[in-house]
mmCIF file of C-alpha atoms (C1' of nucleotides) in Angstrom:
data_model
loop_
_atom_site.group_PDB
_atom_site.id
_atom_site.type_symbol
_atom_site.label_atom_id
_atom_site.label_comp_id
_atom_site.label_asym_id
_atom_site.label_seq_id
_atom_site.Cartn_x
_atom_site.Cartn_y
_atom_site.Cartn_z
ATOM 1 C CA MET A 1 -32.505 -32.669 -30.709
ATOM 2 C CA ALA A 2 -33.860 -31.528 -27.375
ATOM 3 C CA THR A 3 -32.158 -28.748 -25.450
ATOM 4 C CA LYS A 4 -30.230 -30.096 -22.503
ATOM 5 C CA ASN A 5 -31.208 -28.768 -19.132
ATOM 6 C CA VAL A 6 -28.719 -27.273 -16.707
ATOM 7 C CA ALA A 7 -28.417 -30.431 -14.613
ATOM 8 C CA ASP A 8 -27.411 -32.483 -17.637
ATOM 9 C CA GLN A 9 -24.990 -29.851 -18.849
ATOM 10 C CA THR A 10 -23.223 -29.509 -15.528
ATOM 11 C CA LEU A 11 -23.111 -33.278 -15.089
ATOM 12 C CA ARG A 12 -21.245 -33.465 -18.357
ATOM 13 C CA VAL A 13 -18.894 -30.679 -17.339
ATOM 14 C CA LEU A 14 -17.989 -32.531 -14.158
ATOM 15 C CA LYS A 15 -17.365 -35.775 -16.037
ATOM 16 C CA ASP A 16 -15.373 -34.059 -18.771
ATOM 17 C CA ASN A 17 -13.163 -32.624 -16.075
ATOM 18 C CA LYS A 18 -12.633 -36.022 -14.448
ATOM 19 C CA LEU A 19 -14.175 -34.819 -11.228
ATOM 20 C CA ARG A 20 -15.923 -37.331 -9.035
ATOM 21 C CA VAL A 21 -19.612 -36.574 -9.302
ATOM 22 C CA THR A 22 -21.111 -35.803 -5.906
ATOM 23 C CA PRO A 23 -24.505 -34.257 -5.221
ATOM 24 C CA GLN A 24 -22.742 -31.286 -3.607
ATOM 25 C CA ARG A 25 -20.581 -30.558 -6.639
ATOM 26 C CA HIS A 26 -23.465 -31.049 -8.990
ATOM 27 C CA VAL A 27 -25.794 -28.755 -7.095
ATOM 28 C CA ILE A 28 -23.185 -26.049 -6.583
ATOM 29 C CA LEU A 29 -22.134 -26.012 -10.224
ATOM 30 C CA SER A 30 -25.762 -26.023 -11.366
ATOM 31 C CA TYR A 31 -26.490 -23.108 -9.089
ATOM 32 C CA LEU A 32 -23.595 -21.132 -10.566
ATOM 33 C CA ALA A 33 -24.560 -22.034 -14.123
ATOM 34 C CA SER A 34 -28.166 -20.949 -13.696
ATOM 35 C CA HIS A 35 -27.654 -17.765 -11.690
ATOM 36 C CA HIS A 36 -25.763 -14.734 -12.787
ATOM 37 C CA ASN A 37 -25.635 -13.128 -9.394
ATOM 38 C CA HIS A 38 -21.924 -13.671 -8.659
ATOM 39 C CA PRO A 39 -22.617 -15.230 -5.265
ATOM 40 C CA SER A 40 -20.383 -15.453 -2.212
ATOM 41 C CA VAL A 41 -19.983 -18.670 -0.236
ATOM 42 C CA ASP A 42 -22.641 -17.422 2.176
ATOM 43 C CA THR A 43 -25.109 -16.734 -0.618
ATOM 44 C CA ILE A 44 -24.590 -20.184 -2.060
ATOM 45 C CA HIS A 45 -24.909 -21.769 1.355
ATOM 46 C CA ALA A 46 -28.170 -19.989 2.082
ATOM 47 C CA ALA A 47 -29.594 -20.822 -1.355
ATOM 48 C CA LEU A 48 -28.731 -24.510 -1.274
ATOM 49 C CA SER A 49 -29.402 -25.425 2.337
ATOM 50 C CA LYS A 50 -32.999 -26.313 1.489
ATOM 51 C CA GLU A 51 -31.832 -28.751 -1.146
ATOM 52 C CA LEU A 52 -28.951 -30.152 0.892
ATOM 53 C CA PRO A 53 -29.605 -29.404 4.559
ATOM 54 C CA ASN A 54 -26.282 -30.803 5.731
ATOM 55 C CA LEU A 55 -24.161 -28.970 3.211
ATOM 56 C CA GLY A 56 -21.121 -27.674 5.052
ATOM 57 C CA ALA A 57 -19.448 -24.339 4.451
ATOM 58 C CA SER A 58 -16.093 -26.069 4.162
ATOM 59 C CA THR A 59 -17.475 -28.208 1.355
ATOM 60 C CA ILE A 60 -18.466 -25.113 -0.539
ATOM 61 C CA TYR A 61 -15.000 -23.646 -0.088
ATOM 62 C CA ASN A 62 -13.389 -26.907 -1.172
ATOM 63 C CA THR A 63 -15.669 -27.327 -4.144
ATOM 64 C CA LEU A 64 -15.264 -23.790 -5.389
ATOM 65 C CA ASN A 65 -11.488 -23.985 -5.044
ATOM 66 C CA THR A 66 -11.546 -27.147 -7.130
ATOM 67 C CA PHE A 67 -13.673 -25.458 -9.781
ATOM 68 C CA VAL A 68 -11.368 -22.439 -9.833
ATOM 69 C CA GLU A 69 -8.314 -24.699 -10.279
ATOM 70 C CA ARG A 70 -9.971 -26.337 -13.275
ATOM 71 C CA GLY A 71 -10.875 -22.950 -14.695
ATOM 72 C CA LEU A 72 -14.613 -23.680 -14.573
ATOM 73 C CA VAL A 73 -15.255 -20.766 -12.309
ATOM 74 C CA ILE A 74 -13.508 -17.508 -11.547
ATOM 75 C CA GLU A 75 -13.108 -15.499 -8.367
ATOM 76 C CA LEU A 76 -14.087 -11.859 -8.018
ATOM 77 C CA GLN A 77 -13.615 -9.261 -5.291
ATOM 78 C CA ASN A 78 -16.106 -6.438 -5.024
ATOM 79 C CA GLY A 79 -14.682 -4.880 -1.900
ATOM 80 C CA ASP A 80 -17.102 -6.327 0.642
ATOM 81 C CA GLY A 81 -14.423 -8.573 2.126
ATOM 82 C CA SER A 82 -15.631 -11.872 0.710
ATOM 83 C CA THR A 83 -14.858 -13.635 -2.530
ATOM 84 C CA HIS A 84 -17.528 -13.929 -5.207
ATOM 85 C CA TYR A 85 -17.760 -16.651 -7.848
ATOM 86 C CA ASP A 86 -18.788 -16.736 -11.460
ATOM 87 C CA TYR A 87 -19.339 -19.670 -13.788
ATOM 88 C CA PHE A 88 -17.474 -18.830 -16.925
ATOM 89 C CA GLY A 89 -19.692 -19.881 -19.805
ATOM 90 C CA THR A 90 -19.081 -17.365 -22.577
ATOM 91 C CA PRO A 91 -16.263 -14.802 -22.711
ATOM 92 C CA HIS A 92 -17.116 -11.710 -20.721
ATOM 93 C CA TYR A 93 -15.725 -9.334 -18.176
ATOM 94 C CA HIS A 94 -17.125 -7.449 -15.204
ATOM 95 C CA ALA A 95 -18.232 -3.980 -14.249
ATOM 96 C CA ILE A 96 -18.246 -3.532 -10.477
ATOM 97 C CA CYS A 97 -20.073 -0.750 -8.658
ATOM 98 C CA THR A 98 -17.809 1.114 -6.254
ATOM 99 C CA ASN A 99 -20.807 2.187 -4.208
ATOM 100 C CA CYS A 100 -23.028 -0.888 -3.791
ATOM 101 C CA GLY A 101 -20.750 -3.678 -5.011
ATOM 102 C CA LYS A 102 -23.067 -4.858 -7.769
ATOM 103 C CA ILE A 103 -21.271 -6.900 -10.415
ATOM 104 C CA VAL A 104 -22.594 -7.162 -13.964
ATOM 105 C CA ASP A 105 -21.330 -9.182 -16.906
ATOM 106 C CA VAL A 106 -20.226 -7.189 -19.944
ATOM 107 C CA SER A 107 -19.413 -8.446 -23.408
ATOM 108 C CA TYR A 108 -19.419 -7.325 -27.009
ATOM 109 C CA GLU A 109 -18.969 -8.845 -30.418
ATOM 110 C CA GLY A 110 -15.296 -9.667 -30.759
ATOM 111 C CA PHE A 111 -14.416 -9.510 -27.069
ATOM 112 C CA GLY A 112 -13.101 -13.057 -27.121
ATOM 113 C CA LYS A 113 -10.756 -12.137 -29.958
ATOM 114 C CA ASP A 114 -9.571 -8.939 -28.253
ATOM 115 C CA GLU A 115 -8.907 -10.903 -25.116
ATOM 116 C CA LYS A 116 -6.771 -13.501 -26.896
ATOM 117 C CA GLU A 117 -4.827 -10.748 -28.610
ATOM 118 C CA PHE A 118 -4.201 -9.043 -25.273
ATOM 119 C CA GLU A 119 -2.947 -12.289 -23.746
ATOM 120 C CA LYS A 120 -0.662 -12.939 -26.671
ATOM 121 C CA ARG A 121 0.829 -9.468 -26.441
ATOM 122 C CA THR A 122 1.315 -9.860 -22.690
ATOM 123 C CA ALA A 123 3.104 -13.173 -23.171
ATOM 124 C CA GLU A 124 5.528 -11.501 -25.572
ATOM 125 C CA LEU A 125 6.146 -8.548 -23.276
ATOM 126 C CA SER A 126 6.483 -10.398 -19.984
ATOM 127 C CA GLY A 127 7.692 -13.883 -20.867
ATOM 128 C CA TYR A 128 4.840 -15.334 -18.826
ATOM 129 C CA MET A 129 3.058 -18.436 -20.109
ATOM 130 C CA ILE A 130 -0.491 -17.111 -19.936
ATOM 131 C CA SER A 131 -3.374 -19.183 -18.624
ATOM 132 C CA GLY A 132 -6.073 -16.585 -18.081
ATOM 133 C CA ASN A 133 -6.992 -13.031 -17.205
ATOM 134 C CA HIS A 134 -9.321 -10.817 -15.276
ATOM 135 C CA MET A 135 -10.593 -7.593 -16.681
ATOM 136 C CA GLU A 136 -12.646 -5.481 -14.370
ATOM 137 C CA VAL A 137 -13.977 -2.000 -14.757
ATOM 138 C CA TYR A 138 -15.022 0.097 -11.762
ATOM 139 C CA GLY A 139 -17.602 2.798 -11.523
ATOM 140 C CA LEU A 140 -21.069 3.743 -10.354
ATOM 141 C CA CYS A 141 -23.934 1.555 -11.520
ATOM 142 C CA PRO A 142 -26.973 3.347 -12.988
ATOM 143 C CA GLU A 143 -28.996 2.890 -9.775
ATOM 144 C CA CYS A 144 -26.294 4.410 -7.586
ATOM 145 C CA GLN A 145 -25.880 7.324 -9.995
ATOM 146 C CA VAL A 146 -29.538 8.120 -9.423
ATOM 147 C CA LYS A 147 -29.363 7.392 -5.703
ATOM 148 C CA LEU A 148 -26.413 9.750 -5.310
ATOM 149 C CA GLY A 149 -28.013 12.402 -7.484
ATOM 150 C CA ILE A 150 -25.267 12.397 -10.077
ATOM 151 C CA LYS A 151 -25.903 13.812 -13.524
ATOM 152 C CA ARG A 152 -24.294 12.078 -16.449
ATOM 153 C CA PRO A 153 -22.466 14.507 -18.727
ATOM 154 C CA MET B 1 16.076 22.610 -13.633
ATOM 155 C CA ALA B 2 17.177 19.940 -11.208
ATOM 156 C CA THR B 3 15.379 16.599 -11.115
ATOM 157 C CA LYS B 4 13.167 16.298 -8.071
ATOM 158 C CA ASN B 5 13.881 13.460 -5.735
ATOM 159 C CA VAL B 6 11.214 11.017 -4.605
ATOM 160 C CA ALA B 7 10.661 12.715 -1.245
ATOM 161 C CA ASP B 8 9.898 16.045 -2.943
ATOM 162 C CA GLN B 9 7.626 14.437 -5.492
ATOM 163 C CA THR B 10 5.584 12.522 -2.943
ATOM 164 C CA LEU B 11 5.338 15.566 -0.696
ATOM 165 C CA ARG B 12 3.770 17.398 -3.597
ATOM 166 C CA VAL B 13 1.403 14.534 -4.315
ATOM 167 C CA LEU B 14 0.165 14.588 -0.721
ATOM 168 C CA LYS B 15 -0.364 18.350 -0.779
ATOM 169 C CA ASP B 16 -2.054 18.269 -4.159
ATOM 170 C CA ASN B 17 -4.483 15.728 -2.745
ATOM 171 C CA LYS B 18 -5.211 17.877 0.300
ATOM 172 C CA LEU B 19 -3.920 15.215 2.612
ATOM 173 C CA ARG B 20 -2.438 16.281 5.901
ATOM 174 C CA VAL B 21 1.279 15.640 5.621
ATOM 175 C CA THR B 22 2.513 13.268 8.296
ATOM 176 C CA PRO B 23 5.875 11.492 8.408
ATOM 177 C CA GLN B 24 4.019 8.171 8.184
ATOM 178 C CA ARG B 25 2.173 9.086 5.009
ATOM 179 C CA HIS B 26 5.233 10.614 3.475
ATOM 180 C CA VAL B 27 7.441 7.630 4.179
ATOM 181 C CA ILE B 28 4.842 5.076 3.038
ATOM 182 C CA LEU B 29 4.104 6.868 -0.210
ATOM 183 C CA SER B 30 7.819 7.353 -0.880
ATOM 184 C CA TYR B 31 8.404 3.676 -0.293
ATOM 185 C CA LEU B 32 5.702 2.768 -2.801
ATOM 186 C CA ALA B 33 6.941 5.300 -5.335
ATOM 187 C CA SER B 34 10.516 4.049 -5.207
ATOM 188 C CA HIS B 35 9.893 0.313 -5.087
ATOM 189 C CA HIS B 36 8.173 -1.733 -7.721
ATOM 190 C CA ASN B 37 7.793 -4.824 -5.596
ATOM 191 C CA HIS B 38 4.017 -4.622 -5.016
ATOM 192 C CA PRO B 39 4.392 -4.959 -1.245
ATOM 193 C CA SER B 40 1.901 -6.224 1.316
ATOM 194 C CA VAL B 41 1.268 -4.397 4.588
ATOM 195 C CA ASP B 42 3.754 -6.732 6.279
ATOM 196 C CA THR B 43 6.461 -6.009 3.735
ATOM 197 C CA ILE B 44 5.993 -2.284 4.154
ATOM 198 C CA HIS B 45 5.985 -2.598 7.918
ATOM 199 C CA ALA B 46 9.211 -4.590 7.937
ATOM 200 C CA ALA B 47 10.898 -2.204 5.511
ATOM 201 C CA LEU B 48 9.957 0.983 7.342
ATOM 202 C CA SER B 49 10.324 -0.043 10.965
ATOM 203 C CA LYS B 50 13.955 1.075 10.965
ATOM 204 C CA GLU B 51 12.962 4.532 9.801
ATOM 205 C CA LEU B 52 9.873 4.789 12.019
ATOM 206 C CA PRO B 53 10.237 2.307 14.877
ATOM 207 C CA ASN B 54 6.798 2.993 16.302
ATOM 208 C CA LEU B 55 4.931 2.728 13.035
ATOM 209 C CA GLY B 56 1.759 0.764 13.737
ATOM 210 C CA ALA B 57 0.216 -1.769 11.423
ATOM 211 C CA SER B 58 -3.151 -0.067 11.731
ATOM 212 C CA THR B 59 -1.578 3.158 10.518
ATOM 213 C CA ILE B 60 -0.334 1.401 7.408
ATOM 214 C CA TYR B 61 -3.802 -0.019 6.771
ATOM 215 C CA ASN B 62 -5.412 3.382 7.310
ATOM 216 C CA THR B 63 -2.884 5.165 5.154
ATOM 217 C CA LEU B 64 -3.104 2.722 2.283
ATOM 218 C CA ASN B 65 -6.888 2.813 2.363
ATOM 219 C CA THR B 66 -6.723 6.585 2.148
ATOM 220 C CA PHE B 67 -4.345 6.387 -0.807
ATOM 221 C CA VAL B 68 -6.583 3.848 -2.542
ATOM 222 C CA GLU B 69 -9.622 6.087 -2.079
ATOM 223 C CA ARG B 70 -7.764 8.964 -3.713
ATOM 224 C CA GLY B 71 -6.674 6.707 -6.544
ATOM 225 C CA LEU B 72 -2.981 7.194 -5.774
ATOM 226 C CA VAL B 73 -2.467 3.512 -5.204
ATOM 227 C CA ILE B 74 -4.215 0.347 -6.304
ATOM 228 C CA GLU B 75 -4.826 -2.964 -4.594
ATOM 229 C CA LEU B 76 -3.821 -6.322 -6.006
ATOM 230 C CA GLN B 77 -4.470 -9.907 -4.959
ATOM 231 C CA ASN B 78 -1.971 -12.570 -5.925
ATOM 232 C CA GLY B 79 -3.617 -15.429 -4.094
ATOM 233 C CA ASP B 80 -1.435 -15.473 -0.974
ATOM 234 C CA GLY B 81 -4.262 -14.183 1.204
ATOM 235 C CA SER B 82 -3.014 -10.655 1.700
ATOM 236 C CA THR B 83 -3.541 -7.494 -0.306
ATOM 237 C CA HIS B 84 -0.651 -5.990 -2.259
ATOM 238 C CA TYR B 85 -0.258 -2.335 -3.180
ATOM 239 C CA ASP B 86 1.060 -0.498 -6.184
ATOM 240 C CA TYR B 87 1.756 3.182 -6.703
ATOM 241 C CA PHE B 88 0.214 4.055 -10.010
ATOM 242 C CA GLY B 89 2.657 6.303 -11.806
ATOM 243 C CA THR B 90 2.268 5.520 -15.501
ATOM 244 C CA PRO B 91 -0.498 3.438 -17.113
ATOM 245 C CA HIS B 92 0.239 -0.250 -16.857
ATOM 246 C CA TYR B 93 -1.332 -3.552 -15.935
ATOM 247 C CA HIS B 94 -0.147 -6.683 -14.174
ATOM 248 C CA ALA B 95 0.936 -10.205 -14.958
ATOM 249 C CA ILE B 96 0.636 -12.435 -11.901
ATOM 250 C CA CYS B 97 2.349 -15.799 -11.513
ATOM 251 C CA THR B 98 -0.093 -18.542 -10.537
ATOM 252 C CA ASN B 99 2.727 -20.564 -9.030
ATOM 253 C CA CYS B 100 4.855 -18.141 -6.973
ATOM 254 C CA GLY B 101 2.636 -15.045 -6.867
ATOM 255 C CA LYS B 102 5.180 -12.734 -8.486
ATOM 256 C CA ILE B 103 3.582 -9.614 -9.927
ATOM 257 C CA VAL B 104 5.202 -7.684 -12.777
ATOM 258 C CA ASP B 105 4.153 -4.448 -14.437
ATOM 259 C CA VAL B 106 3.356 -4.650 -18.147
ATOM 260 C CA SER B 107 2.812 -1.847 -20.603
ATOM 261 C CA TYR B 108 3.165 -1.084 -24.274
ATOM 262 C CA GLU B 109 2.993 1.923 -26.550
ATOM 263 C CA GLY B 110 -0.650 2.896 -26.745
ATOM 264 C CA PHE B 111 -1.838 0.991 -23.704
ATOM 265 C CA GLY B 112 -3.241 4.130 -22.117
ATOM 266 C CA LYS B 113 -5.283 4.782 -25.253
ATOM 267 C CA ASP B 114 -6.562 1.193 -25.453
ATOM 268 C CA GLU B 115 -7.549 1.397 -21.814
ATOM 269 C CA LYS B 116 -9.567 4.570 -22.293
ATOM 270 C CA GLU B 117 -11.296 3.064 -25.311
ATOM 271 C CA PHE B 118 -12.169 -0.033 -23.302
ATOM 272 C CA GLU B 119 -13.639 2.070 -20.497
ATOM 273 C CA LYS B 120 -15.685 4.109 -22.933
ATOM 274 C CA ARG B 121 -17.108 1.012 -24.553
ATOM 275 C CA THR B 122 -17.915 -0.464 -21.150
ATOM 276 C CA ALA B 123 -19.746 2.696 -20.124
ATOM 277 C CA GLU B 124 -21.903 2.459 -23.244
ATOM 278 C CA LEU B 125 -22.634 -1.237 -22.735
ATOM 279 C CA SER B 126 -23.319 -1.219 -19.010
ATOM 280 C CA GLY B 127 -24.527 2.261 -18.172
ATOM 281 C CA TYR B 128 -21.912 2.479 -15.436
ATOM 282 C CA MET B 129 -20.107 5.766 -14.873
ATOM 283 C CA ILE B 130 -16.551 4.465 -15.062
ATOM 284 C CA SER B 131 -13.855 5.552 -12.646
ATOM 285 C CA GLY B 132 -11.149 2.972 -13.199
ATOM 286 C CA ASN B 133 -10.207 -0.561 -14.085
ATOM 287 C CA HIS B 134 -8.010 -3.515 -13.278
ATOM 288 C CA MET B 135 -6.553 -5.670 -15.967
ATOM 289 C CA GLU B 136 -4.661 -8.686 -14.818
ATOM 290 C CA VAL B 137 -3.210 -11.559 -16.741
ATOM 291 C CA TYR B 138 -2.395 -14.871 -15.061
ATOM 292 C CA GLY B 139 0.201 -17.413 -15.956
ATOM 293 C CA LEU B 140 3.566 -18.904 -15.110
ATOM 294 C CA CYS B 141 6.480 -16.497 -14.788
ATOM 295 C CA PRO B 142 9.669 -17.428 -16.677
ATOM 296 C CA GLU B 143 11.385 -18.659 -13.496
ATOM 297 C CA CYS B 144 8.530 -20.986 -12.591
ATOM 298 C CA GLN B 145 8.382 -22.332 -16.141
ATOM 299 C CA VAL B 146 11.999 -23.407 -15.713
ATOM 300 C CA LYS B 147 11.475 -24.607 -12.147
ATOM 301 C CA LEU B 148 8.541 -26.767 -13.210
ATOM 302 C CA GLY B 149 10.372 -28.068 -16.266
ATOM 303 C CA ILE B 150 7.861 -26.705 -18.741
ATOM 304 C CA LYS B 151 8.839 -26.261 -22.376
ATOM 305 C CA ARG B 152 7.469 -23.256 -24.187
ATOM 306 C CA PRO B 153 5.848 -24.214 -27.501
ATOM 307 C "C1'" DC C 1 -20.896 -56.252 -3.352
ATOM 308 C "C1'" DA C 2 -16.258 -55.317 -1.793
ATOM 309 C "C1'" DT C 3 -12.475 -52.515 -2.130
ATOM 310 C "C1'" DT C 4 -10.149 -48.446 -2.700
ATOM 311 C "C1'" DT C 5 -9.684 -43.823 -2.859
ATOM 312 C "C1'" DA C 6 -11.605 -39.336 -2.664
ATOM 313 C "C1'" DA C 7 -15.019 -36.122 -0.800
ATOM 314 C "C1'" DT C 8 -17.727 -34.282 2.953
ATOM 315 C "C1'" DT C 9 -18.471 -32.362 7.480
ATOM 316 C "C1'" DG C 10 -17.878 -29.987 11.708
ATOM 317 C "C1'" DT C 11 -14.784 -27.959 14.648
ATOM 318 C "C1'" DA C 12 -10.841 -25.658 15.833
ATOM 319 C "C1'" DC C 13 -7.733 -22.573 14.251
ATOM 320 C "C1'" DT C 14 -5.187 -18.920 11.672
ATOM 321 C "C1'" DC C 15 -4.465 -14.536 10.300
ATOM 322 C "C1'" DA C 16 -5.689 -10.320 7.493
ATOM 323 C "C1'" DT C 17 -8.278 -6.507 8.321
ATOM 324 C "C1'" DT C 18 -11.297 -3.363 10.991
ATOM 325 C "C1'" DA C 19 -13.152 -1.071 15.238
ATOM 326 C "C1'" DC C 20 -12.302 1.531 18.971
ATOM 327 C "C1'" DT C 21 -10.018 4.749 22.129
ATOM 328 C "C1'" DA C 22 -6.603 7.464 24.295
ATOM 329 C "C1'" DA C 23 -2.678 10.014 23.209
ATOM 330 C "C1'" DT C 24 -0.360 12.760 19.811
ATOM 331 C "C1'" DT C 25 0.387 16.031 16.213
ATOM 332 C "C1'" DA C 26 -0.240 18.901 11.849
ATOM 333 C "C1'" DA C 27 -2.251 23.132 10.025
ATOM 334 C "C1'" DG C 28 -3.877 27.545 10.280
ATOM 335 C "C1'" DA C 29 -5.218 31.753 13.012
ATOM 336 C "C1'" DC C 30 -3.706 35.111 15.928
ATOM 337 C "C1'" DG D 1 6.049 31.398 18.000
ATOM 338 C "C1'" DT D 2 1.862 29.904 20.567
ATOM 339 C "C1'" DC D 3 -2.794 28.303 20.650
ATOM 340 C "C1'" DT D 4 -6.660 25.785 19.108
ATOM 341 C "C1'" DT D 5 -8.791 22.092 17.166
ATOM 342 C "C1'" DA D 6 -9.680 18.626 14.243
ATOM 343 C "C1'" DA D 7 -7.287 14.867 12.119
ATOM 344 C "C1'" DT D 8 -4.046 11.199 12.674
ATOM 345 C "C1'" DT D 9 -1.624 7.684 14.994
ATOM 346 C "C1'" DA D 10 -0.812 3.453 17.652
ATOM 347 C "C1'" DG D 11 -2.125 -0.229 20.458
ATOM 348 C "C1'" DT D 12 -5.250 -3.606 21.515
ATOM 349 C "C1'" DA D 13 -9.386 -6.052 21.075
ATOM 350 C "C1'" DA D 14 -12.739 -7.851 18.027
ATOM 351 C "C1'" DT D 15 -14.359 -9.672 13.602
ATOM 352 C "C1'" DG D 16 -14.826 -12.784 10.100
ATOM 353 C "C1'" DA D 17 -13.206 -15.083 5.809
ATOM 354 C "C1'" DG D 18 -10.907 -18.916 4.792
ATOM 355 C "C1'" DT D 19 -8.003 -23.269 5.956
ATOM 356 C "C1'" DA D 20 -6.415 -27.521 8.498
ATOM 357 C "C1'" DC D 21 -7.520 -31.613 10.374
ATOM 358 C "C1'" DA D 22 -9.522 -36.077 11.478
ATOM 359 C "C1'" DA D 23 -13.433 -38.936 11.452
ATOM 360 C "C1'" DT D 24 -17.180 -40.321 8.583
ATOM 361 C "C1'" DT D 25 -19.360 -41.177 4.296
ATOM 362 C "C1'" DA D 26 -19.802 -42.094 -0.435
ATOM 363 C "C1'" DA D 27 -18.234 -42.570 -5.541
ATOM 364 C "C1'" DA D 28 -15.989 -45.398 -8.814
ATOM 365 C "C1'" DT D 29 -14.196 -49.656 -10.480
ATOM 366 C "C1'" DG D 30 -14.195 -54.409 -11.430
#
DNA sequence: CATTTAATTGTACTCATTACTAATTAAGAC
DNA sequence: GTCTTAATTAGTAATGAGTACAATTAAATG
């Protein structure tokens, strides 16, 4: 059994979600699935304009909003004024640098279980019918600690 | 020992943070400390314009940004396009309704401890020097579940 | 293929937030 | 209390992310 490439995988994801398969959607989702750089709309636009020269910014907004509605992708704010996007393959959360805005994925064995437990507890406490969560941790990334001359205790 | 009122408490908070005490800052912080409605800049402006008729929107933005920098207040997005603010008295997190945007505070015995543990683990995994976090859970609030005719399992 | 229905695009627009500047004011020294 | 000065405020203009809209294009279905 050969390993599926990203294009095949994302094609299947689109079909499974009953989304009409357009080159734009396919390319955007493939970009998100193969990069872990938490791009903004601008970043995506710049990266894909070689592949699809007529790709419009409004299409990217539309497409990403559709993906977010289906839960394929999540939105992140890092304080630079624009929204960043992340394809949500395996359970993880984010550490965001308060100095340079860098976002990294964090996970550990059992995070998925902890997360479910947290959602269940929240449902009991609040009465909300939970559909998802964001966990973000803020701080200085290793590079900025060096750059700012900060010693770790 | 008499219980301090909100105005006295917030005055102390401003002084402790070495912030110059202005009526604007005092009134805005008192509003946040005595309301748990997670207001936007507009909401605050509308609520305080009786008390301070000349209060400018830019002052509210400046003031809130100052408070956020000092960690007195945190920012929240509920998807309506504007930023909401919350005075951070005791450790808690937020449940946000994906239908109406309502934000409620959630906490439980031991949440503060869990939170610290989570930050410590994140520091070890990512190398970040942690200064804070946001935990948010999304779902339908009880009112919207009824409104949308959804049965809870 | 032909039809139907949805997606894309570009432009115009909205509106939250920031930048900038002149006028005002809080805090501390005398 | 008055003075000094450095910070804050308020108003307006500017920015820029994101949305609305209408015409065009393209995917799905049979």
